[in-house]
Short mmCIF file of C-alpha atoms in Angstrom, two decimals:
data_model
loop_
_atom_site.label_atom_id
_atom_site.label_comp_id
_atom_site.label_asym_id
_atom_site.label_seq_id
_atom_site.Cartn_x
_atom_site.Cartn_y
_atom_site.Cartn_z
CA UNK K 1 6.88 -88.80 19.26
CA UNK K 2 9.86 -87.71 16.76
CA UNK K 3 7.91 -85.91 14.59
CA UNK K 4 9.43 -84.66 11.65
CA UNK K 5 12.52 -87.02 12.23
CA UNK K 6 13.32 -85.67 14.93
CA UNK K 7 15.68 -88.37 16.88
CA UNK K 8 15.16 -89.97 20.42
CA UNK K 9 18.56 -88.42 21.57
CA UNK K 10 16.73 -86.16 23.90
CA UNK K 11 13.27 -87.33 24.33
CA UNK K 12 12.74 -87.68 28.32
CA UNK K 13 10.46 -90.38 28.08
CA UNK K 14 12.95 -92.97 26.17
CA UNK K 15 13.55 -94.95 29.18
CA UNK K 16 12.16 -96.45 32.21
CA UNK K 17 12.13 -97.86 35.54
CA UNK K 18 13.61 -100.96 34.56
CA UNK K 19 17.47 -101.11 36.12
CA UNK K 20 18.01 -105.00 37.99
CA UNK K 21 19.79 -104.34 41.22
CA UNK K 22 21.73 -107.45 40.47
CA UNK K 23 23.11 -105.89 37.77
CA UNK K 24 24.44 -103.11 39.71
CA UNK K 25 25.67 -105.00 42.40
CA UNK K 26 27.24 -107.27 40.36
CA UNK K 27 29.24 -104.04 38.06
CA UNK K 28 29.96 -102.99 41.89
CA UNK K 29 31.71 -106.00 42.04
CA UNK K 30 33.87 -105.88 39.42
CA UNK K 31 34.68 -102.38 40.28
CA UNK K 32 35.93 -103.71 43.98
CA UNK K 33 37.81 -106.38 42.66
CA UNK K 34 39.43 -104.18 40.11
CA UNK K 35 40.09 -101.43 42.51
CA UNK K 36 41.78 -103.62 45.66
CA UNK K 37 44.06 -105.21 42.46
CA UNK K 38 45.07 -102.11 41.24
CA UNK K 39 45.98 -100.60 44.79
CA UNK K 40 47.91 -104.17 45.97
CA UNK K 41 49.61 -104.07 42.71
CA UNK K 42 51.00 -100.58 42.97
CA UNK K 43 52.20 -100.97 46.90
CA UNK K 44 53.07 -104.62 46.56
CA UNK K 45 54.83 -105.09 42.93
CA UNK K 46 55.87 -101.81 41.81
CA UNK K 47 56.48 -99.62 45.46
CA UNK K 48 53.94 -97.40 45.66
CA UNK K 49 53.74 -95.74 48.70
CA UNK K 50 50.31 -95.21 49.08
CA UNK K 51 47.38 -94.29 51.77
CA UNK K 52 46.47 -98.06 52.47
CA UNK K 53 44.15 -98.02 55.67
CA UNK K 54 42.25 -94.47 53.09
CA UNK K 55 42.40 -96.85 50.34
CA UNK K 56 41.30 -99.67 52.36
CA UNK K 57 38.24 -97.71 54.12
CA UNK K 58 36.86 -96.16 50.54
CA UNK K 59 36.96 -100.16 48.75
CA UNK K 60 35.67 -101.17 51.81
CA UNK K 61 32.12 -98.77 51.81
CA UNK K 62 31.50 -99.97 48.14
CA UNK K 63 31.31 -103.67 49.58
CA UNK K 64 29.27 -102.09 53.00
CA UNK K 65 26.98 -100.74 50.15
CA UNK K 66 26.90 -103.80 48.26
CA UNK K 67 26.31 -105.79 51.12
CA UNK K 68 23.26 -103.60 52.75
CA UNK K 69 21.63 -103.14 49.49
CA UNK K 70 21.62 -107.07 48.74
CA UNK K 71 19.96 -108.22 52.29
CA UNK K 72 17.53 -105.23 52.05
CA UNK K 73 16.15 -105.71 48.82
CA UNK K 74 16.05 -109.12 46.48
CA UNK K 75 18.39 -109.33 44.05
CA UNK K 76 16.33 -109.42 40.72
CA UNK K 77 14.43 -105.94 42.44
CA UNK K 78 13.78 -103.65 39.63
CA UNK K 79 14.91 -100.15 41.02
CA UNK K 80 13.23 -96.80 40.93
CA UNK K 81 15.17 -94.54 38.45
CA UNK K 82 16.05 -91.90 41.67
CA UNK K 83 17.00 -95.21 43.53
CA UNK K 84 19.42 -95.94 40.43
CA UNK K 85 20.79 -92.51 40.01
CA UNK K 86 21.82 -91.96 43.97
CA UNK K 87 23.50 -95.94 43.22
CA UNK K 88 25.72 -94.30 40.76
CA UNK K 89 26.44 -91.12 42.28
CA UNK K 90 27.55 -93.46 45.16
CA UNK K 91 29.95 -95.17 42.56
CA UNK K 92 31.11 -91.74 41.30
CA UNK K 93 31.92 -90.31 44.52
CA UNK K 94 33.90 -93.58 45.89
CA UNK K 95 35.73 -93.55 42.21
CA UNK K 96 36.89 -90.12 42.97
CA UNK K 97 37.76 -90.43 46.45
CA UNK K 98 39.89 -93.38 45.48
CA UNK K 99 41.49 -91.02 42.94
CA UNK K 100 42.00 -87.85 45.38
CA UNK K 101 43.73 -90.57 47.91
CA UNK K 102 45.96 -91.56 45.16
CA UNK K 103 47.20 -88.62 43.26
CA UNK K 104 44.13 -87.33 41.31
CA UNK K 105 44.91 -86.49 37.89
CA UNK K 106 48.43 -87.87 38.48
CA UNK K 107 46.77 -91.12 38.55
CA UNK K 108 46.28 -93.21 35.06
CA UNK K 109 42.88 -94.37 36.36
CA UNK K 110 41.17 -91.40 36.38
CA UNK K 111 39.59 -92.11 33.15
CA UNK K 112 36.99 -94.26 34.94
CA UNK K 113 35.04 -91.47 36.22
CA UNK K 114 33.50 -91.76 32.89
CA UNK K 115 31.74 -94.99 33.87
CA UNK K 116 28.78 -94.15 36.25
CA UNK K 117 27.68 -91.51 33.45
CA UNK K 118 27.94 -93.92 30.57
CA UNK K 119 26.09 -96.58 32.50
CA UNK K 120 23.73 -93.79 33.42
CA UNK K 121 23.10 -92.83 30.06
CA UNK K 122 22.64 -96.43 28.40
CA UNK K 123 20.02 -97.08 31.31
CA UNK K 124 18.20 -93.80 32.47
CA UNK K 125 16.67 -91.07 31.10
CA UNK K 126 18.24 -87.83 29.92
CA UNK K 127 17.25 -85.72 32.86
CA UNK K 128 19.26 -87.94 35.78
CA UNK K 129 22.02 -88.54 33.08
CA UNK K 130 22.83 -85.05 32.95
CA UNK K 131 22.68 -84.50 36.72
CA UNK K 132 25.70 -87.08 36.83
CA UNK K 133 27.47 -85.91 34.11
CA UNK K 134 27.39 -82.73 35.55
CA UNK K 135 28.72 -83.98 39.27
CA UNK K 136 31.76 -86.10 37.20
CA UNK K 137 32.46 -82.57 35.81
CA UNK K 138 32.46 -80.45 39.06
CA UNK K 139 34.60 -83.72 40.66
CA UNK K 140 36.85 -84.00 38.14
CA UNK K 141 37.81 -80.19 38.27
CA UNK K 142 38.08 -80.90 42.07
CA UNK K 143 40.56 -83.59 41.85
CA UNK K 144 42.36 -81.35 39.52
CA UNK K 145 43.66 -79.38 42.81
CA UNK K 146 42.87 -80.99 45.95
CA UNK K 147 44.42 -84.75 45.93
CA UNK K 148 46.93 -86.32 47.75
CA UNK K 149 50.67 -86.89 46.32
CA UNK K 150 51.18 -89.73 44.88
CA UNK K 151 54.28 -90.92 46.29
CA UNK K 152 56.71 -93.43 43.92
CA UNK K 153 59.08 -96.33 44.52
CA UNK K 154 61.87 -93.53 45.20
CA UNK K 155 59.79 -91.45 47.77
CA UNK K 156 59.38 -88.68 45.32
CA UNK K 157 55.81 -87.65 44.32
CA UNK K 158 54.87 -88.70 40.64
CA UNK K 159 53.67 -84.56 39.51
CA UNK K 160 52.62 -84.09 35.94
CA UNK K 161 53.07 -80.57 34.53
CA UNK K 162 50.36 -78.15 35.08
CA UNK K 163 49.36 -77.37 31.46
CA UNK K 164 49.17 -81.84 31.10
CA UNK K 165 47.03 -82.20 34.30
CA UNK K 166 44.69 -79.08 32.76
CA UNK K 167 44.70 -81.28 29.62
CA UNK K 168 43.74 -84.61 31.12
CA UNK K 169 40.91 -82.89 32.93
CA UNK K 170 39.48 -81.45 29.88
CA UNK K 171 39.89 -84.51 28.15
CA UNK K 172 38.06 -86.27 30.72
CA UNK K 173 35.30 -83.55 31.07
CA UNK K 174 35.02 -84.57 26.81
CA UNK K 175 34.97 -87.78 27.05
CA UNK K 176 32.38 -87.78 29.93
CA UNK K 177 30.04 -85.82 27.33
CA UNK K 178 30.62 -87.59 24.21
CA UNK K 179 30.46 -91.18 25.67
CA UNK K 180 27.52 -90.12 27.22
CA UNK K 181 25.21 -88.99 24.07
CA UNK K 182 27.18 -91.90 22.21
CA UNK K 183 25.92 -94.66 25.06
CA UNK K 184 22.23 -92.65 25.25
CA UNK K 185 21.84 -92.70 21.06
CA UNK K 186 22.88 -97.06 20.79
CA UNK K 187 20.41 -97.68 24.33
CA UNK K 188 17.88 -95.40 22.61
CA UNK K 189 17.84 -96.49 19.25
CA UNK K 190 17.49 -99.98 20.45
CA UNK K 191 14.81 -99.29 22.50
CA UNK K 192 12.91 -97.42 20.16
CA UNK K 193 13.47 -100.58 17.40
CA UNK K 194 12.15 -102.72 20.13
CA UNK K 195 8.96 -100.77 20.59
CA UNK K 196 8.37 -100.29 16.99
CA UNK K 197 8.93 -104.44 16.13
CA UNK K 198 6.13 -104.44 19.14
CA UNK K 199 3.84 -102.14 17.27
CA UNK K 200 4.51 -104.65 14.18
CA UNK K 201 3.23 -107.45 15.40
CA UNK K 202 0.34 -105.56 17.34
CA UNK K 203 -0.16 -104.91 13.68
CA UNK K 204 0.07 -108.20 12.37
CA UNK K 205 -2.05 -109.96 14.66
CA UNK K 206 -4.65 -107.73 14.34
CA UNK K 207 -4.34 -108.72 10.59
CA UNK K 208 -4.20 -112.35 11.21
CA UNK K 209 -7.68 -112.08 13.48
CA UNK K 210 -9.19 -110.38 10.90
CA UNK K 211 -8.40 -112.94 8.13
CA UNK K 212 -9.36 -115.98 10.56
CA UNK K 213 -12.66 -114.29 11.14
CA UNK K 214 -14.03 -115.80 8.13
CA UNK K 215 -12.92 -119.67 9.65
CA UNK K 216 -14.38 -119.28 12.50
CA UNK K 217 -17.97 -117.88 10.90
CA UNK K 218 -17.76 -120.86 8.74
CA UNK K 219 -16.90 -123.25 11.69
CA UNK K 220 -19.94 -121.31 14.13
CA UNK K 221 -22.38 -121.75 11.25
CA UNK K 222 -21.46 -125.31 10.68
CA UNK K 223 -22.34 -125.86 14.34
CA UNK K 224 -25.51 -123.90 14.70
CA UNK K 225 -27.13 -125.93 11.27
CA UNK K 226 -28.43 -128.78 12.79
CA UNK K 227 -30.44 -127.35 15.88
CA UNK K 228 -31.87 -124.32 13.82
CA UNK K 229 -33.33 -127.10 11.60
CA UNK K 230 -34.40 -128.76 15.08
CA UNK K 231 -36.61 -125.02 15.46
CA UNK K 232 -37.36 -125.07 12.01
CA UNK K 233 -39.06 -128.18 11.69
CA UNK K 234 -40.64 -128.21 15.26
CA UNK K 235 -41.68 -124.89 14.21
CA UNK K 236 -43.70 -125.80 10.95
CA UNK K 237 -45.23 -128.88 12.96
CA UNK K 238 -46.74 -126.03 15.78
CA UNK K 239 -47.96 -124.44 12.63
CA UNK K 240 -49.52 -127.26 11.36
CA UNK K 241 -50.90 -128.31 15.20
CA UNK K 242 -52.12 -124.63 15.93
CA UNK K 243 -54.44 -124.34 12.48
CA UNK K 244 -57.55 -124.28 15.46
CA UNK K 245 -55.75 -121.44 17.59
CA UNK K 246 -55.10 -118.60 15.17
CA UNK K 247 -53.26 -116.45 18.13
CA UNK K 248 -51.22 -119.10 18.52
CA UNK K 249 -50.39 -120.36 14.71
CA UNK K 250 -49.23 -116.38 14.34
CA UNK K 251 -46.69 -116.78 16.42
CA UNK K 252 -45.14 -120.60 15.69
CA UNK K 253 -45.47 -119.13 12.11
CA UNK K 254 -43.00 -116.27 13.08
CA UNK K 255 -41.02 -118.58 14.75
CA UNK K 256 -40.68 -120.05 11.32
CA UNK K 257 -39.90 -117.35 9.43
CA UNK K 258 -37.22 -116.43 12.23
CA UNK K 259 -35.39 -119.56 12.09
CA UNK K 260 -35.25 -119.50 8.12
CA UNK K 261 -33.84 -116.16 8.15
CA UNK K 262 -30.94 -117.14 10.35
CA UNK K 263 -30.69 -120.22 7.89
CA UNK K 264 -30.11 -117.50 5.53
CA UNK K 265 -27.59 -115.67 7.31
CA UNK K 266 -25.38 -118.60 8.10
CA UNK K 267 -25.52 -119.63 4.76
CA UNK K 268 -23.69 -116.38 4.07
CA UNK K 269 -21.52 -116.79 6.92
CA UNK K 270 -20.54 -120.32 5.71
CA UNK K 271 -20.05 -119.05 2.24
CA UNK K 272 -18.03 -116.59 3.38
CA UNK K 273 -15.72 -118.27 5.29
CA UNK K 274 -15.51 -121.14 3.09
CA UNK K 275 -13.68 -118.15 0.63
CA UNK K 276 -11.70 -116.82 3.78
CA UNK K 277 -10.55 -120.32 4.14
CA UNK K 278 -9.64 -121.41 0.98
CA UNK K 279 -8.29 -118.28 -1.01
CA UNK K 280 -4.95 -118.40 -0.04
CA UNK K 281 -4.25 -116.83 -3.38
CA UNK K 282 -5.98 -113.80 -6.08
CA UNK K 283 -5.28 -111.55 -8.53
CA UNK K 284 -2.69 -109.09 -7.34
CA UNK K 285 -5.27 -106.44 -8.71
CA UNK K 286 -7.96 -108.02 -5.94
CA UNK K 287 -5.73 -107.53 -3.36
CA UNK K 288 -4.30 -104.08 -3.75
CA UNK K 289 -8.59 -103.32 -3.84
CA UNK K 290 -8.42 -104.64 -0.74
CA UNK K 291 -5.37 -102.79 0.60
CA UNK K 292 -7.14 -99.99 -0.61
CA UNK K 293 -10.43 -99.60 0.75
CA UNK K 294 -10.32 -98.52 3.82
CA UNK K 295 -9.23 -95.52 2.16
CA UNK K 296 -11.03 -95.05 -1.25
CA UNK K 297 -13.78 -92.73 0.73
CA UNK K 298 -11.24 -89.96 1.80
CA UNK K 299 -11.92 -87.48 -0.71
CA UNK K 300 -8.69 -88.80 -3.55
CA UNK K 301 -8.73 -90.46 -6.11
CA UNK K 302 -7.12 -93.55 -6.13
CA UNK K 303 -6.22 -95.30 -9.97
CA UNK K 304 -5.22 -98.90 -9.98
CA UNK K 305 -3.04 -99.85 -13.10
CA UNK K 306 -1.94 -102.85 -14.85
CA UNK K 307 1.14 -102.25 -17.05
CA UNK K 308 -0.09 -98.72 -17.60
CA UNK K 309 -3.71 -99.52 -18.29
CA UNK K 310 -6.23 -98.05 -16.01
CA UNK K 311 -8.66 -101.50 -13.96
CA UNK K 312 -11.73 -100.93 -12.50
CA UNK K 313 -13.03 -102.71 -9.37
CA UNK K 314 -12.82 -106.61 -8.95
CA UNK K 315 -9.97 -106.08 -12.46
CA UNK K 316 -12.01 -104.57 -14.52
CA UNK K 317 -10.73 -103.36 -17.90
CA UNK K 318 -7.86 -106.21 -17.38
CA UNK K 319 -10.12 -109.40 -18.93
CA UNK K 320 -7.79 -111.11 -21.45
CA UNK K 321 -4.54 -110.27 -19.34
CA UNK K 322 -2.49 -112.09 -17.41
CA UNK K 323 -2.89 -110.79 -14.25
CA UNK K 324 -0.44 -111.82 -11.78
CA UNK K 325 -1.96 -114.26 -9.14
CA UNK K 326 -0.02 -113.64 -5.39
CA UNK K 327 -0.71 -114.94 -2.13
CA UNK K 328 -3.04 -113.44 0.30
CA UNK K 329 -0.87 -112.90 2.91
CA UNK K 330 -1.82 -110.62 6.14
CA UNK K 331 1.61 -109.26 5.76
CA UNK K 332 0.91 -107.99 2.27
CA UNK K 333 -2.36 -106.47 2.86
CA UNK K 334 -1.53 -104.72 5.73
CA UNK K 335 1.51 -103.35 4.53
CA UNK K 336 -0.03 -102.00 1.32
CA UNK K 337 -2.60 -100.34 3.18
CA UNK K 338 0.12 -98.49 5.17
CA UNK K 339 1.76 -97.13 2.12
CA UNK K 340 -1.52 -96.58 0.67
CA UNK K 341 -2.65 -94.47 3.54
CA UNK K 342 0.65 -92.35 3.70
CA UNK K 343 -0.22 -91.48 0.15
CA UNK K 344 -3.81 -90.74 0.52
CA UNK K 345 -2.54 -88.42 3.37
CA UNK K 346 -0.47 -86.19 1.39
CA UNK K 347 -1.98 -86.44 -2.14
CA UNK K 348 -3.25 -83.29 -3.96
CA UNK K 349 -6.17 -84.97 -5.68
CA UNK K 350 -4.62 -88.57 -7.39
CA UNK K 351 -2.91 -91.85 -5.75
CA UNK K 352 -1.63 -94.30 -8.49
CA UNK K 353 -0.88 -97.90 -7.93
CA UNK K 354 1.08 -99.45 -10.82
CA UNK K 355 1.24 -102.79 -11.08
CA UNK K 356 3.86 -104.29 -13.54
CA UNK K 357 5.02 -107.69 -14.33
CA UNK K 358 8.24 -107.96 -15.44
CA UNK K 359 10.59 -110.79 -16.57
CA UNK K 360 11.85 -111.37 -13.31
CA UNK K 361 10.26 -109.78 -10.63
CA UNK K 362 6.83 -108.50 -9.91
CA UNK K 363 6.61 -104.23 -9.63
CA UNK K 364 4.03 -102.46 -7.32
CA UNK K 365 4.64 -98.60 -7.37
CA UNK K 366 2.20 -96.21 -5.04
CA UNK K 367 2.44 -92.75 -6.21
CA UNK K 368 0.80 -89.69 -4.98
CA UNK K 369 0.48 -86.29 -6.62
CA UNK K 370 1.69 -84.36 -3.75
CA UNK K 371 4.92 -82.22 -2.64
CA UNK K 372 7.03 -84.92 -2.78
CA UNK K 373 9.39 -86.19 0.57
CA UNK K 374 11.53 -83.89 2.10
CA UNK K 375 15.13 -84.14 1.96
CA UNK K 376 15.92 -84.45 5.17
CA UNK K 377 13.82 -87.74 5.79
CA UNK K 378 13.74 -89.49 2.47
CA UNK K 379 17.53 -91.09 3.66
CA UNK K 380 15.78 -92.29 6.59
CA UNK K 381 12.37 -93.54 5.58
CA UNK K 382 11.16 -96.68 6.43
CA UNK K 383 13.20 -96.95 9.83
CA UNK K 384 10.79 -96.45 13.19
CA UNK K 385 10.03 -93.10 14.41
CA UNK K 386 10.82 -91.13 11.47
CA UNK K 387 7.56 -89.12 10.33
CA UNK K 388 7.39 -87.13 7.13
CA UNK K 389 4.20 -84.94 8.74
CA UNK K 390 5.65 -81.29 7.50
CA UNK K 391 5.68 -82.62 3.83
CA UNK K 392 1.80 -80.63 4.64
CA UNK K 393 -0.98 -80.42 6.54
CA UNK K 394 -3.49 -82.20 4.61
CA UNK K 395 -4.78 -84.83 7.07
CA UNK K 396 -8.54 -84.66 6.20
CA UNK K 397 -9.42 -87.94 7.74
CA UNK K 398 -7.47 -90.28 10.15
CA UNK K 399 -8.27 -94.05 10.29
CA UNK K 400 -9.01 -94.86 13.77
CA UNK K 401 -7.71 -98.44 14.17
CA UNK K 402 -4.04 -97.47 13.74
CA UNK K 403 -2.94 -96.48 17.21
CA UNK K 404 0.51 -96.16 16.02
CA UNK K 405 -0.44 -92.92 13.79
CA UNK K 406 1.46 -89.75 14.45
CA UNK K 407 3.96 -91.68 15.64
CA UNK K 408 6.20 -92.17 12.87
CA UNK K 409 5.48 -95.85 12.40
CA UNK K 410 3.18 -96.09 9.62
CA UNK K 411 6.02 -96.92 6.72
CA UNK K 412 8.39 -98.66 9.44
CA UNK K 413 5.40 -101.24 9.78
CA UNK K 414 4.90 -100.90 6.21
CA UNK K 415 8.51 -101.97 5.43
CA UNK K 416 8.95 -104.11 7.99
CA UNK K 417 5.59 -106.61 6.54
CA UNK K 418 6.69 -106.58 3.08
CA UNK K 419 10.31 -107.73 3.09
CA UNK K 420 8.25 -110.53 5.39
CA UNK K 421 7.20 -111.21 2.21
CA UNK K 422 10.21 -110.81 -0.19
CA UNK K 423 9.69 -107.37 -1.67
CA UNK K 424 12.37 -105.02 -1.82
CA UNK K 425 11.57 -101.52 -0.99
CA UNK K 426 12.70 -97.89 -2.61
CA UNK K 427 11.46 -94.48 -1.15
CA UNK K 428 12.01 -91.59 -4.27
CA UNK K 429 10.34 -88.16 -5.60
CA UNK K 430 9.34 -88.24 -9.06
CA UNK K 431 8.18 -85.81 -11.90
CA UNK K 432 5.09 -85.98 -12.94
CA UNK K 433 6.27 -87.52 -16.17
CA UNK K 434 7.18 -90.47 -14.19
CA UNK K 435 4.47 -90.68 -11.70
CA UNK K 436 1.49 -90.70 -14.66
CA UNK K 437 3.12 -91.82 -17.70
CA UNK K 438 2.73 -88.19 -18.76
CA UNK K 439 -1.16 -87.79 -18.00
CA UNK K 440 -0.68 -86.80 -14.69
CA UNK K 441 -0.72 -82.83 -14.33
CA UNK K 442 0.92 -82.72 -10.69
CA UNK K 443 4.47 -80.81 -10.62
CA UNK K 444 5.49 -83.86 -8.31
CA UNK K 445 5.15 -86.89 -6.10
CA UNK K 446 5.94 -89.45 -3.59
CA UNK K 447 7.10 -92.83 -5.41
CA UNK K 448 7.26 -96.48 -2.86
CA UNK K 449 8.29 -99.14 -5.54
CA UNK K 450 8.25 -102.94 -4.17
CA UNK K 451 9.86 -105.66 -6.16
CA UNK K 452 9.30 -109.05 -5.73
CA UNK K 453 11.55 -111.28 -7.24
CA UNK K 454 9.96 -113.65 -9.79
CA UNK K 455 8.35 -116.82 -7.12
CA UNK K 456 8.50 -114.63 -3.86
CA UNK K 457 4.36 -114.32 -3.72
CA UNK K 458 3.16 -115.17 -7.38
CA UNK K 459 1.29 -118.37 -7.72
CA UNK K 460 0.37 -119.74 -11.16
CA UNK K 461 -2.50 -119.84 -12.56
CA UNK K 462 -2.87 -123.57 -12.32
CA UNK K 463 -2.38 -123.54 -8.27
CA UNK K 464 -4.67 -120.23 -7.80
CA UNK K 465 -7.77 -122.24 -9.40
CA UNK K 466 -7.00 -125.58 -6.75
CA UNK K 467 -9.67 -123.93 -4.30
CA UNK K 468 -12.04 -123.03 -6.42
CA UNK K 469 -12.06 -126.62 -7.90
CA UNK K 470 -12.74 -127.71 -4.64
CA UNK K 471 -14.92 -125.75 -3.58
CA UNK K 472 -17.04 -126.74 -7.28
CA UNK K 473 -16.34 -130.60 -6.09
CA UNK K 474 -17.62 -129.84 -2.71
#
């Protein structure tokens, strides 16, 4: 889907079978009401002298269809996109027979020809959108030549030059066009948001399950302690009962053994969850390790600073520093990951991760050694279906769990999780001067910086070590 940033514009699959018939009956309203005010006004107030019983008979088969399409089908019916398409051509056809009965292109309303199409193109897809716009096209050069007169308060017909009527029907056959792609691109665009903020939080809950995962260990071995001790201790007594029946002892003493290992086990679980539960905070070198390990297998090298000095795993090399202590958030760890796997994807051999604490804000920069991000999508990063795939081919190793990848969605998620979580978010190339601190050899790179503003997600040091104390107290 819109690879390469390619936009929606004329993807055939962008909409659906999803048109209410009330909503068309209800526009088909309007357009009856509108039409029998517009002919009554021009024979009644201003002398008009037009086909009435014509006039009358074309209004009257838009209420007929109105009527017969309410009693056979329930109003909140969601209509086939053929059944929607022959609704409009019905409206486009009765518009222009109104028009031809009533002077044609002589007639100021013509310009609602353009309606059914933009309608059509806001709602359907680009296939039945173009088979109207082509119709309004043929009809309007129709009406062009083959109308009726229409006939003014002095009983002369109203006849615009030649070379104006030409114009108005080109102007028409223009605006039917550009209204059209103008309606599609909005309805697209917002449908393509709304399926992309779906694919968010598809990606956030799957986040959220996996960091309640460790509760709900903790809570299942809490509740399993007391009858494996039950099977422990009756255990031990068979043991003890059996010493005569050695076939017998064997196998109460397994039992034993068994029921201590799964002891064991839920210990870990417990322990586990216990840190699940309670570390709503860590080192913001902990959890870009995190971020990153899904991906640390992949063949590149990924290099975690801290204010230019290299860290090893669990912050390593940063003892003595003040690390930055942020929240754990789902949100933050997900989106990381995201950016992290975009650079792993197009990285030469290196991914940096710079982590710098400024005065005022907190700095996160992930850099890759690759070609960089082409012009044409860098302006346009971080919004949904925009995919910077030709920057190379280099996609050793996909990560299964992210359904959305291909798609274009990877840094709109991305973005979209961490301004959740105040950071503000710049998409650049860099030298390699910049992206190393001059030690990186790579001609260029890909740069995401996040900022947090000073309080966003750091925690101080004080409020970090709360769970640990209790955890020590428990």
């Amino acid at each position: 889907m819109a690879e390469g940033g390619s936009s929606y514009l004329f993807d055939m699959r962008a909409r659906g079978d999803w048109v209410r018939l009330r909503t068309l009956l209800l526009l088909r309203w309007i357009a009856v009401i509108g039409q029998s005010g517009a002919v009554l006004t021009a024979v009644l107030a201003m002398g008009y002298q037009l086909p009435l019983p014509l006039c009358a008979g074309l209004i009257s088969a838009a209420v007929l269809a109105n009527l017969l399409a309410g009693a056979v089908f329930p109003p909140e019916a969601r209509l086939s996109e053929n059944a929607t398409l022959a609704s409009l051509m019905f409206d486009l056809v009765q518009i222009v027979a109104l028009l031809m009965a009533t002077g044609g292109l002589n007639n100021p309303f013509a310009l609602l020809v353009i309606a059914p199409v933009t309608i059509s193109a806001s709602a359907l897809r680009l296939q039945p959108t173009l088979w109207l716009g082509i119709a309004a096209i043929v009809l309007i050069s129709l009406m062009s030549s083959l109308h009726l007169p229409l006939i003014g308060p002095d009983g002369e017909a109203t006849v615009l030059p030649l070379q104006y009527r030409g114009g108005v029907a080109v102007a028409l056959a223009i605006a039917v066009g550009f209204l059209s792609l103008y309606a599609r691109r909005v309805s697209v665009e917002g449908y393509a948001m709304s399926q992309a903020l779906s694919a968010t939080q598809v990606a956030l809950g799957r986040e959220q399950r996996l960091a309640a995962i460790g509760g709900i260990a903790a809570a299942a071995a809490h509740e399993l302690g007391t009858p494996l001790a039950t099977i422990k201790l009756v255990a031990k007594e068979l043991v003890r009962d059996l010493e005569d029946r050695p076939e017998l002892a064997e196998d109460a003493r397994l039992i034993h053994q068994e029921a201590e290992r799964c002891g064991r086990i839920m210990a870990d679980l417990a322990r586990t969850g216990r840190e699940d539960t309670h570390l709503r905070t860590a080192p913001v070198i902990a959890v870009v390790e995190e971020a990153a390990a899904p991906h640390a297998g992949r063949g590149k090298d990924i290099q975690i600073r801290l204010d230019g000095r290299p860290v090893g795993g669990d912050g390593a090399g940063a003892e003595g520093e003040d690390v930055p202590i942020v929240q754990r958030r789902p949100e933050l760890i997900h989106g990381l990951r995201n950016l992290i796997q975009n650079a792993v994807d197009f990285a030469e051999s290196t991914v940096w991760v710079d982590i710098e604490s400024e005065e005022d804000a907190l700095v996160l920069r992930v850099i890759d050694d690759g070609p960089g991000f082409g012009a044409d999508v860098l302006p346009r990063l971080g919004e949904p279906y925009v995919s910077s795939r030709q920057r190379g081919s280099r996609r050793e190793s996909v990560v299964p769990d992210d359904a959305y990848e291909g798609m274009g969605l990877g840094v709109f998620i991305a973005r979209m999780l961490l301004e959740r979580t105040g950071a503000r978010i710049r998409f650049a190339n860099v030298p390699s001067a910049a992206v190393a601190r001059g030690t990186a050899p790579a001609p260029s790179g890909a740069l995401v910086e996040l900022r947090w503003p000073t309080g966003t997600i750091e925690r101080s040091k004080r409020e970090s070590r709360q769970p640990e104390q209790m955890r020590a107290n428990a």
